[in-house]
Amino acid sequence: DAEKTPQQNAINAKITKNEARVSGYAAISFVSNELNTAFTALKDQNNFSSLVATNSQSSAFSATTSATSTSGSHEIEVLQLAKSQRTISAGYASASVPLNGGNPMSLTLTVGGVAKPVINLVEGKDTPQDLVNAINAAKTGVTASLVNTGDGSASPYQIVLSGAKGASGGFSLNASYKQVDGTSSSSPNAGSLGLSFPVNAANQVASDAKVKIDGITFTRSTNTLTDVLPGTTLDLKTVTIGAADLSLVRDTTALKEKFKALVTSYNDATSMLNVVTDPKSTMETYGATLAGDSTARSVKAMMRTLVQGESNTPGSKISTMWQMGISIDRSGVMTLDETKLDAALADNFDDVVQTMTGN
């Protein structure tokens, strides 16, 4: 026991010291992660999307801004939506009724004025379901589905053909029927032998979207317009009643909160680093746990370099964080001059984004 006790005490002392160091490193890790989160919120260009869209006819279209959007007011009139062609067949008694008496038949789809490769249906594969499967397998840009209307009639099954949105997605169908005697006949968009697409109110013609913005009419094949207003996406829902007023106004309230969070996280990290490295600190668990530790000193120095000096993606008028109101005093405490930040965001917003994110 006399030999064991002093050695045991020495070992226990080392264990206690190392457990304290673990606690100190855990504290540094926590505050560093918090600081990293605060910086991350200011390093992505998309996080600087601070324009608020006010739309007088939000039921007709929506506007989504980004960091590259520009403020201003616009008159927007949705004249027409982009639609895909929809063609509906006559009714059939079942999904398995032959359309050509079990004989082979072929289909030719012309999409946007271009004839696609012939779709051949072999003998015994001429039912509505076979036709739908063959069209979908061909991947011509036209899709097919077989629906059961459940209308109580003797012919509740209908084939529905759909194209891509926009006028260029318009299509026509030509069916060719092979007979038992080897002869064949063809019929465009209709078929006396079984396949028929009559003109009815449920059919839909392919069309492009048309929207007038500040007097200029834009035509697009989609209802999601990304290239008519800089940095802003318009999603068209229906035609407007006259012209709608769209106002894009910059609101930096949420953005300022991100800068404030950065200041708070930085000061929290600095405070904790002071606690763990101060040999006279008496804070429970963490105080003086890393006194003289080189890693703790390195982290502290690295933190300061994050906010000092010029950005490596500087703007023309804003290139440093002190120009945005962020500064560090002699004791290492970071402060934010909100007046200076407001001025930078109001007068040189693009420079702030460039300096912080490199776009």
mmCIF file of C-alpha atoms in Angstrom:
data_model
loop_
_atom_site.group_PDB
_atom_site.id
_atom_site.type_symbol
_atom_site.label_atom_id
_atom_site.label_comp_id
_atom_site.label_asym_id
_atom_site.label_seq_id
_atom_site.Cartn_x
_atom_site.Cartn_y
_atom_site.Cartn_z
ATOM 1 C CA ASP A 1 0.000 0.000 0.000
ATOM 2 C CA ALA A 2 2.813 2.389 0.823
ATOM 3 C CA GLU A 3 4.276 1.900 -2.664
ATOM 4 C CA LYS A 4 0.879 1.849 -4.430
ATOM 5 C CA THR A 5 -0.759 4.985 -2.959
ATOM 6 C CA PRO A 6 1.555 7.705 -4.350
ATOM 7 C CA GLN A 7 1.543 6.116 -7.816
ATOM 8 C CA GLN A 8 -2.229 5.768 -7.715
ATOM 9 C CA ASN A 9 -2.597 9.409 -6.682
ATOM 10 C CA ALA A 10 -0.367 10.499 -9.542
ATOM 11 C CA ILE A 11 -2.380 8.467 -12.041
ATOM 12 C CA ASN A 12 -5.669 9.821 -10.688
ATOM 13 C CA ALA A 13 -4.320 13.346 -10.924
ATOM 14 C CA LYS A 14 -3.473 12.790 -14.596
ATOM 15 C CA ILE A 15 -6.936 11.317 -15.193
ATOM 16 C CA THR A 16 -8.593 14.320 -13.571
ATOM 17 C CA LYS A 17 -6.453 16.713 -15.606
ATOM 18 C CA ASN A 18 -7.190 14.951 -18.868
ATOM 19 C CA GLU A 19 -10.918 14.761 -18.136
ATOM 20 C CA ALA A 20 -10.795 18.506 -17.544
ATOM 21 C CA ARG A 21 -9.013 18.992 -20.887
ATOM 22 C CA VAL A 22 -11.720 16.907 -22.577
ATOM 23 C CA SER A 23 -14.327 19.234 -21.080
ATOM 24 C CA GLY A 24 -12.378 22.247 -22.309
ATOM 25 C CA TYR A 25 -12.101 20.877 -25.839
ATOM 26 C CA ALA A 26 -15.810 20.002 -25.806
ATOM 27 C CA ALA A 27 -16.584 23.610 -24.889
ATOM 28 C CA ILE A 28 -14.394 24.915 -27.738
ATOM 29 C CA SER A 29 -16.006 22.463 -30.149
ATOM 30 C CA PHE A 30 -19.505 23.624 -29.191
ATOM 31 C CA VAL A 31 -18.872 27.365 -29.548
ATOM 32 C CA SER A 32 -16.886 26.808 -32.762
ATOM 33 C CA ASN A 33 -19.818 24.938 -34.291
ATOM 34 C CA GLU A 34 -22.165 27.754 -33.281
ATOM 35 C CA LEU A 35 -19.840 30.273 -34.909
ATOM 36 C CA ASN A 36 -19.579 28.121 -38.017
ATOM 37 C CA THR A 37 -23.381 28.017 -38.267
ATOM 38 C CA ALA A 38 -23.546 31.816 -38.031
ATOM 39 C CA PHE A 39 -20.921 32.243 -40.766
ATOM 40 C CA THR A 40 -22.629 29.640 -42.971
ATOM 41 C CA ALA A 41 -25.822 31.704 -42.918
ATOM 42 C CA LEU A 42 -23.848 34.554 -44.539
ATOM 43 C CA LYS A 43 -21.746 32.694 -47.084
ATOM 44 C CA ASP A 44 -24.446 31.607 -49.561
ATOM 45 C CA GLN A 45 -25.724 34.111 -52.111
ATOM 46 C CA ASN A 46 -29.244 32.667 -51.778
ATOM 47 C CA ASN A 47 -29.326 33.691 -48.117
ATOM 48 C CA PHE A 48 -29.180 37.334 -49.253
ATOM 49 C CA SER A 49 -32.531 37.103 -51.038
ATOM 50 C CA SER A 50 -34.192 39.969 -49.207
ATOM 51 C CA LEU A 51 -36.694 41.304 -51.751
ATOM 52 C CA VAL A 52 -40.329 41.039 -50.710
ATOM 53 C CA ALA A 53 -42.833 40.635 -53.545
ATOM 54 C CA THR A 54 -46.223 42.334 -53.282
ATOM 55 C CA ASN A 55 -48.659 41.115 -55.933
ATOM 56 C CA SER A 56 -52.123 42.595 -56.557
ATOM 57 C CA GLN A 57 -53.324 39.378 -58.267
ATOM 58 C CA SER A 58 -51.537 36.590 -56.415
ATOM 59 C CA SER A 59 -54.201 34.089 -57.516
ATOM 60 C CA ALA A 60 -53.094 34.559 -61.143
ATOM 61 C CA PHE A 61 -49.332 34.197 -60.660
ATOM 62 C CA SER A 62 -46.672 34.067 -57.959
ATOM 63 C CA ALA A 63 -43.266 35.747 -57.886
ATOM 64 C CA THR A 64 -40.222 34.179 -56.190
ATOM 65 C CA THR A 65 -37.163 36.365 -55.706
ATOM 66 C CA SER A 66 -33.485 35.451 -55.366
ATOM 67 C CA ALA A 67 -30.279 37.211 -54.398
ATOM 68 C CA THR A 68 -29.905 38.488 -57.982
ATOM 69 C CA SER A 69 -33.382 40.042 -58.140
ATOM 70 C CA THR A 70 -33.619 43.797 -58.520
ATOM 71 C CA SER A 71 -36.085 46.031 -56.723
ATOM 72 C CA GLY A 72 -38.757 47.886 -58.668
ATOM 73 C CA SER A 73 -42.403 47.950 -59.730
ATOM 74 C CA HIS A 74 -43.855 46.131 -62.742
ATOM 75 C CA GLU A 75 -47.168 45.786 -64.562
ATOM 76 C CA ILE A 76 -47.797 42.137 -65.383
ATOM 77 C CA GLU A 77 -50.629 40.781 -67.500
ATOM 78 C CA VAL A 78 -50.996 37.028 -67.992
ATOM 79 C CA LEU A 79 -52.622 36.666 -71.410
ATOM 80 C CA GLN A 80 -52.453 32.901 -71.886
ATOM 81 C CA LEU A 81 -51.180 29.805 -70.095
ATOM 82 C CA ALA A 82 -48.959 27.138 -71.577
ATOM 83 C CA LYS A 83 -50.982 23.987 -72.090
ATOM 84 C CA SER A 84 -50.272 20.521 -73.414
ATOM 85 C CA GLN A 85 -52.364 18.882 -76.100
ATOM 86 C CA ARG A 86 -54.819 16.393 -74.702
ATOM 87 C CA THR A 87 -56.709 14.088 -77.071
ATOM 88 C CA ILE A 88 -59.359 11.642 -75.855
ATOM 89 C CA SER A 89 -60.557 8.582 -77.737
ATOM 90 C CA ALA A 90 -64.026 7.206 -78.200
ATOM 91 C CA GLY A 91 -65.236 4.758 -75.547
ATOM 92 C CA TYR A 92 -64.496 1.019 -75.418
ATOM 93 C CA ALA A 93 -66.249 -1.804 -73.629
ATOM 94 C CA SER A 94 -63.072 -3.040 -71.961
ATOM 95 C CA ALA A 95 -59.312 -2.638 -71.862
ATOM 96 C CA SER A 96 -58.878 -5.842 -73.877
ATOM 97 C CA VAL A 97 -61.277 -5.351 -76.801
ATOM 98 C CA PRO A 98 -59.428 -5.793 -80.155
ATOM 99 C CA LEU A 99 -59.100 -2.613 -82.212
ATOM 100 C CA ASN A 100 -58.151 -4.451 -85.418
ATOM 101 C CA GLY A 101 -59.621 -7.896 -84.979
ATOM 102 C CA GLY A 102 -56.400 -9.222 -83.470
ATOM 103 C CA ASN A 103 -54.447 -8.291 -86.603
ATOM 104 C CA PRO A 104 -51.228 -6.261 -86.551
ATOM 105 C CA MET A 105 -51.452 -2.489 -86.753
ATOM 106 C CA SER A 106 -49.047 0.430 -86.611
ATOM 107 C CA LEU A 107 -49.117 3.965 -85.276
ATOM 108 C CA THR A 108 -47.212 7.043 -86.395
ATOM 109 C CA LEU A 109 -47.021 10.065 -84.125
ATOM 110 C CA THR A 110 -46.015 13.433 -85.546
ATOM 111 C CA VAL A 111 -44.832 15.727 -82.735
ATOM 112 C CA GLY A 112 -44.101 19.389 -83.407
ATOM 113 C CA GLY A 113 -44.186 18.678 -87.144
ATOM 114 C CA VAL A 114 -41.637 15.852 -86.886
ATOM 115 C CA ALA A 115 -42.703 12.273 -87.632
ATOM 116 C CA LYS A 116 -41.508 9.834 -84.985
ATOM 117 C CA PRO A 117 -40.471 6.200 -85.637
ATOM 118 C CA VAL A 118 -43.389 3.910 -86.437
ATOM 119 C CA ILE A 119 -44.890 2.060 -83.469
ATOM 120 C CA ASN A 120 -45.804 -1.492 -84.470
ATOM 121 C CA LEU A 121 -48.409 -3.569 -82.649
ATOM 122 C CA VAL A 122 -47.973 -7.241 -83.482
ATOM 123 C CA GLU A 123 -50.738 -9.761 -84.003
ATOM 124 C CA GLY A 124 -52.898 -10.198 -80.905
ATOM 125 C CA LYS A 125 -51.587 -6.952 -79.344
ATOM 126 C CA ASP A 126 -54.141 -4.489 -80.691
ATOM 127 C CA THR A 127 -56.181 -3.772 -77.548
ATOM 128 C CA PRO A 128 -56.528 -0.303 -75.965
ATOM 129 C CA GLN A 129 -54.159 -1.358 -73.175
ATOM 130 C CA ASP A 130 -51.629 -2.688 -75.706
ATOM 131 C CA LEU A 131 -51.789 0.580 -77.609
ATOM 132 C CA VAL A 132 -51.223 2.613 -74.431
ATOM 133 C CA ASN A 133 -48.258 0.437 -73.437
ATOM 134 C CA ALA A 134 -46.690 0.713 -76.902
ATOM 135 C CA ILE A 135 -46.987 4.505 -77.061
ATOM 136 C CA ASN A 136 -45.435 4.921 -73.624
ATOM 137 C CA ALA A 137 -42.611 2.517 -74.431
ATOM 138 C CA ALA A 138 -41.791 4.483 -77.613
ATOM 139 C CA LYS A 139 -40.994 7.645 -75.600
ATOM 140 C CA THR A 140 -41.919 10.046 -78.392
ATOM 141 C CA GLY A 141 -42.881 12.893 -76.058
ATOM 142 C CA VAL A 142 -46.500 11.793 -76.085
ATOM 143 C CA THR A 143 -47.802 9.786 -73.139
ATOM 144 C CA ALA A 144 -50.902 7.626 -73.045
ATOM 145 C CA SER A 145 -53.210 6.378 -70.331
ATOM 146 C CA LEU A 146 -56.342 4.250 -70.238
ATOM 147 C CA VAL A 147 -59.080 5.509 -67.948
ATOM 148 C CA ASN A 148 -62.355 3.978 -66.795
ATOM 149 C CA THR A 149 -64.886 6.788 -66.575
ATOM 150 C CA GLY A 150 -67.343 4.647 -64.643
ATOM 151 C CA ASP A 151 -70.174 6.559 -66.315
ATOM 152 C CA GLY A 152 -72.426 3.518 -66.435
ATOM 153 C CA SER A 153 -72.306 3.300 -70.230
ATOM 154 C CA ALA A 154 -71.456 0.222 -72.267
ATOM 155 C CA SER A 155 -68.151 1.807 -73.292
ATOM 156 C CA PRO A 156 -66.561 3.392 -70.193
ATOM 157 C CA TYR A 157 -62.881 2.968 -71.225
ATOM 158 C CA GLN A 158 -61.087 5.820 -73.010
ATOM 159 C CA ILE A 159 -57.531 6.378 -74.217
ATOM 160 C CA VAL A 160 -56.049 9.752 -73.238
ATOM 161 C CA LEU A 161 -53.027 11.076 -75.149
ATOM 162 C CA SER A 162 -51.008 13.963 -73.673
ATOM 163 C CA GLY A 163 -48.096 15.936 -75.118
ATOM 164 C CA ALA A 164 -45.521 18.295 -73.666
ATOM 165 C CA LYS A 165 -46.559 21.817 -72.674
ATOM 166 C CA GLY A 166 -46.257 24.502 -75.304
ATOM 167 C CA ALA A 167 -47.252 24.830 -78.943
ATOM 168 C CA SER A 168 -44.226 22.797 -80.018
ATOM 169 C CA GLY A 169 -45.665 19.827 -78.130
ATOM 170 C CA GLY A 170 -48.687 19.543 -80.459
ATOM 171 C CA PHE A 171 -49.074 16.153 -82.134
ATOM 172 C CA SER A 172 -51.150 14.089 -84.536
ATOM 173 C CA LEU A 173 -51.668 10.329 -84.756
ATOM 174 C CA ASN A 174 -51.942 8.189 -87.864
ATOM 175 C CA ALA A 175 -53.107 4.597 -87.521
ATOM 176 C CA SER A 176 -52.432 1.900 -90.127
ATOM 177 C CA TYR A 177 -54.464 -1.326 -90.021
ATOM 178 C CA LYS A 178 -53.302 -4.617 -91.545
ATOM 179 C CA GLN A 179 -56.063 -6.990 -92.645
ATOM 180 C CA VAL A 180 -56.206 -10.764 -92.833
ATOM 181 C CA ASP A 181 -55.762 -10.651 -96.620
ATOM 182 C CA GLY A 182 -52.551 -8.670 -96.182
ATOM 183 C CA THR A 183 -53.984 -5.330 -97.310
ATOM 184 C CA SER A 184 -53.775 -2.296 -95.094
ATOM 185 C CA SER A 185 -55.533 1.006 -94.632
ATOM 186 C CA SER A 186 -54.676 4.083 -92.662
ATOM 187 C CA SER A 187 -56.574 6.855 -91.015
ATOM 188 C CA PRO A 188 -55.238 10.006 -89.354
ATOM 189 C CA ASN A 189 -56.587 10.758 -85.881
ATOM 190 C CA ALA A 190 -59.543 8.437 -86.438
ATOM 191 C CA GLY A 191 -60.081 4.827 -87.350
ATOM 192 C CA SER A 192 -63.152 3.191 -88.743
ATOM 193 C CA LEU A 193 -61.687 -0.153 -87.699
ATOM 194 C CA GLY A 194 -61.744 0.653 -84.006
ATOM 195 C CA LEU A 195 -59.414 3.487 -83.016
ATOM 196 C CA SER A 196 -61.157 6.843 -83.005
ATOM 197 C CA PHE A 197 -60.428 10.253 -81.492
ATOM 198 C CA PRO A 198 -63.541 12.352 -82.060
ATOM 199 C CA VAL A 199 -63.570 16.105 -81.575
ATOM 200 C CA ASN A 200 -65.060 16.876 -78.169
ATOM 201 C CA ALA A 201 -64.988 19.532 -75.450
ATOM 202 C CA ALA A 202 -62.608 17.517 -73.267
ATOM 203 C CA ASN A 203 -59.811 17.731 -75.855
ATOM 204 C CA GLN A 204 -57.199 20.438 -75.299
ATOM 205 C CA VAL A 205 -55.039 22.258 -77.840
ATOM 206 C CA ALA A 206 -51.316 22.770 -77.166
ATOM 207 C CA SER A 207 -50.449 26.415 -76.530
ATOM 208 C CA ASP A 208 -47.600 28.628 -75.301
ATOM 209 C CA ALA A 209 -47.741 30.920 -72.317
ATOM 210 C CA LYS A 210 -48.026 34.625 -73.102
ATOM 211 C CA VAL A 211 -47.392 37.323 -70.530
ATOM 212 C CA LYS A 212 -47.032 41.069 -70.969
ATOM 213 C CA ILE A 213 -44.524 42.735 -68.634
ATOM 214 C CA ASP A 214 -44.236 46.502 -68.674
ATOM 215 C CA GLY A 215 -45.647 46.577 -72.200
ATOM 216 C CA ILE A 216 -43.452 43.795 -73.643
ATOM 217 C CA THR A 217 -45.105 40.475 -74.513
ATOM 218 C CA PHE A 218 -43.106 37.301 -73.785
ATOM 219 C CA THR A 219 -43.948 33.872 -75.224
ATOM 220 C CA ARG A 220 -42.711 30.739 -73.464
ATOM 221 C CA SER A 221 -43.517 27.016 -73.628
ATOM 222 C CA THR A 222 -43.768 26.738 -69.841
ATOM 223 C CA ASN A 223 -45.739 28.417 -67.076
ATOM 224 C CA THR A 224 -42.591 28.836 -64.982
ATOM 225 C CA LEU A 225 -40.784 31.899 -66.318
ATOM 226 C CA THR A 226 -37.209 32.426 -65.094
ATOM 227 C CA ASP A 227 -35.853 34.798 -67.731
ATOM 228 C CA VAL A 228 -38.336 37.663 -67.997
ATOM 229 C CA LEU A 229 -37.527 39.511 -64.755
ATOM 230 C CA PRO A 230 -33.864 39.468 -63.580
ATOM 231 C CA GLY A 231 -33.426 36.986 -60.729
ATOM 232 C CA THR A 232 -37.187 36.545 -60.252
ATOM 233 C CA THR A 233 -39.274 33.475 -61.143
ATOM 234 C CA LEU A 234 -42.898 33.871 -62.185
ATOM 235 C CA ASP A 235 -45.242 30.900 -61.852
ATOM 236 C CA LEU A 236 -48.358 31.450 -63.937
ATOM 237 C CA LYS A 237 -51.643 30.028 -62.631
ATOM 238 C CA THR A 238 -54.392 31.698 -64.648
ATOM 239 C CA VAL A 239 -54.977 34.782 -66.788
ATOM 240 C CA THR A 240 -55.099 38.101 -64.979
ATOM 241 C CA ILE A 241 -57.977 40.551 -64.955
ATOM 242 C CA GLY A 242 -56.253 43.389 -66.709
ATOM 243 C CA ALA A 243 -52.719 44.156 -65.544
ATOM 244 C CA ALA A 244 -51.491 43.200 -62.065
ATOM 245 C CA ASP A 245 -49.109 45.337 -60.039
ATOM 246 C CA LEU A 246 -45.951 43.584 -58.814
ATOM 247 C CA SER A 247 -43.717 45.454 -56.381
ATOM 248 C CA LEU A 248 -40.292 44.143 -55.349
ATOM 249 C CA VAL A 249 -39.062 45.938 -52.230
ATOM 250 C CA ARG A 250 -35.892 45.089 -50.328
ATOM 251 C CA ASP A 251 -36.382 44.129 -46.676
ATOM 252 C CA THR A 252 -33.094 43.537 -44.862
ATOM 253 C CA THR A 253 -34.630 42.789 -41.444
ATOM 254 C CA ALA A 254 -33.972 39.044 -41.600
ATOM 255 C CA LEU A 255 -30.515 39.636 -43.081
ATOM 256 C CA LYS A 256 -29.539 41.967 -40.233
ATOM 257 C CA GLU A 257 -30.531 39.255 -37.759
ATOM 258 C CA LYS A 258 -27.971 36.969 -39.405
ATOM 259 C CA PHE A 259 -25.233 39.562 -38.820
ATOM 260 C CA LYS A 260 -26.370 39.982 -35.210
ATOM 261 C CA ALA A 261 -26.262 36.204 -34.730
ATOM 262 C CA LEU A 262 -22.694 36.205 -36.048
ATOM 263 C CA VAL A 263 -21.661 38.841 -33.495
ATOM 264 C CA THR A 264 -23.309 36.924 -30.650
ATOM 265 C CA SER A 265 -21.706 33.616 -31.666
ATOM 266 C CA TYR A 266 -18.284 35.227 -32.040
ATOM 267 C CA ASN A 267 -18.440 36.814 -28.605
ATOM 268 C CA ASP A 268 -19.702 33.589 -27.027
ATOM 269 C CA ALA A 269 -16.777 31.712 -28.573
ATOM 270 C CA THR A 270 -14.262 34.344 -27.446
ATOM 271 C CA SER A 271 -15.688 34.308 -23.913
ATOM 272 C CA MET A 272 -15.443 30.532 -23.649
ATOM 273 C CA LEU A 273 -11.892 30.514 -25.000
ATOM 274 C CA ASN A 274 -10.933 33.083 -22.352
ATOM 275 C CA VAL A 275 -12.473 30.912 -19.645
ATOM 276 C CA VAL A 276 -10.714 27.681 -20.604
ATOM 277 C CA THR A 277 -7.303 29.332 -21.115
ATOM 278 C CA ASP A 278 -7.326 31.612 -18.049
ATOM 279 C CA PRO A 279 -5.294 29.884 -15.286
ATOM 280 C CA LYS A 280 -7.141 31.964 -12.680
ATOM 281 C CA SER A 281 -10.644 31.143 -13.921
ATOM 282 C CA THR A 282 -12.851 29.482 -11.321
ATOM 283 C CA MET A 283 -15.776 28.654 -13.604
ATOM 284 C CA GLU A 284 -17.075 25.199 -12.764
ATOM 285 C CA THR A 285 -16.245 22.395 -15.252
ATOM 286 C CA TYR A 286 -14.492 24.590 -17.859
ATOM 287 C CA GLY A 287 -12.398 27.166 -16.019
ATOM 288 C CA ALA A 288 -8.607 26.901 -16.575
ATOM 289 C CA THR A 289 -8.998 23.494 -18.226
ATOM 290 C CA LEU A 290 -6.776 24.498 -21.166
ATOM 291 C CA ALA A 291 -4.398 27.003 -19.567
ATOM 292 C CA GLY A 292 -1.291 27.235 -21.757
ATOM 293 C CA ASP A 293 -2.832 24.985 -24.428
ATOM 294 C CA SER A 294 -1.532 25.779 -27.913
ATOM 295 C CA THR A 295 -4.646 24.499 -29.715
ATOM 296 C CA ALA A 296 -6.883 26.890 -27.808
ATOM 297 C CA ARG A 297 -4.570 29.780 -28.694
ATOM 298 C CA SER A 298 -4.619 28.756 -32.371
ATOM 299 C CA VAL A 299 -8.400 28.651 -32.485
ATOM 300 C CA LYS A 300 -8.574 32.105 -30.947
ATOM 301 C CA ALA A 301 -6.130 33.495 -33.521
ATOM 302 C CA MET A 302 -7.955 31.798 -36.402
ATOM 303 C CA MET A 303 -11.249 33.306 -35.306
ATOM 304 C CA ARG A 304 -9.832 36.801 -35.481
ATOM 305 C CA THR A 305 -8.450 36.251 -39.013
ATOM 306 C CA LEU A 306 -11.946 35.262 -40.186
ATOM 307 C CA VAL A 307 -13.216 38.817 -39.807
ATOM 308 C CA GLN A 308 -10.105 40.951 -40.241
ATOM 309 C CA GLY A 309 -8.514 42.046 -43.494
ATOM 310 C CA GLU A 310 -10.028 42.169 -46.974
ATOM 311 C CA SER A 311 -12.300 39.578 -48.534
ATOM 312 C CA ASN A 312 -10.723 37.502 -51.299
ATOM 313 C CA THR A 313 -13.843 38.301 -53.361
ATOM 314 C CA PRO A 314 -14.093 42.053 -52.687
ATOM 315 C CA GLY A 315 -16.756 44.353 -54.081
ATOM 316 C CA SER A 316 -15.862 47.657 -55.685
ATOM 317 C CA LYS A 317 -16.886 49.794 -52.673
ATOM 318 C CA ILE A 318 -17.286 47.205 -49.897
ATOM 319 C CA SER A 319 -14.476 44.732 -49.323
ATOM 320 C CA THR A 320 -14.121 44.329 -45.533
ATOM 321 C CA MET A 321 -16.425 43.522 -42.641
ATOM 322 C CA TRP A 322 -15.607 46.751 -40.809
ATOM 323 C CA GLN A 323 -17.202 48.575 -43.750
ATOM 324 C CA MET A 324 -20.390 46.688 -42.861
ATOM 325 C CA GLY A 325 -20.197 47.839 -39.246
ATOM 326 C CA ILE A 326 -18.433 44.826 -37.716
ATOM 327 C CA SER A 327 -15.359 45.543 -35.559
ATOM 328 C CA ILE A 328 -13.335 43.937 -32.736
ATOM 329 C CA ASP A 329 -11.941 45.916 -29.815
ATOM 330 C CA ARG A 330 -8.658 45.366 -27.948
ATOM 331 C CA SER A 331 -10.205 42.848 -25.596
ATOM 332 C CA GLY A 332 -11.461 40.771 -28.532
ATOM 333 C CA VAL A 333 -15.150 41.715 -28.225
ATOM 334 C CA MET A 334 -17.009 42.075 -31.521
ATOM 335 C CA THR A 335 -19.580 44.854 -32.007
ATOM 336 C CA LEU A 336 -22.007 45.725 -34.781
ATOM 337 C CA ASP A 337 -22.704 49.285 -35.889
ATOM 338 C CA GLU A 338 -26.243 48.868 -37.238
ATOM 339 C CA THR A 339 -26.257 52.316 -38.834
ATOM 340 C CA LYS A 340 -23.185 51.450 -40.897
ATOM 341 C CA LEU A 341 -24.650 48.048 -41.799
ATOM 342 C CA ASP A 342 -27.950 49.653 -42.877
ATOM 343 C CA ALA A 343 -26.027 52.076 -45.105
ATOM 344 C CA ALA A 344 -23.969 49.281 -46.690
ATOM 345 C CA LEU A 345 -27.080 47.194 -47.410
ATOM 346 C CA ALA A 346 -28.990 50.171 -48.789
ATOM 347 C CA ASP A 347 -26.263 51.719 -50.944
ATOM 348 C CA ASN A 348 -23.981 48.811 -51.853
ATOM 349 C CA PHE A 349 -26.052 45.656 -51.455
ATOM 350 C CA ASP A 350 -24.415 43.827 -54.370
ATOM 351 C CA ASP A 351 -20.971 44.608 -52.941
ATOM 352 C CA VAL A 352 -21.966 43.145 -49.563
ATOM 353 C CA VAL A 353 -23.127 39.937 -51.272
ATOM 354 C CA GLN A 354 -19.943 39.779 -53.350
ATOM 355 C CA THR A 355 -17.686 40.343 -50.333
ATOM 356 C CA MET A 356 -19.419 37.796 -48.100
ATOM 357 C CA THR A 357 -20.247 35.057 -50.623
ATOM 358 C CA GLY A 358 -18.250 35.593 -53.815
ATOM 359 C CA ASN A 359 -21.652 35.186 -55.465
#
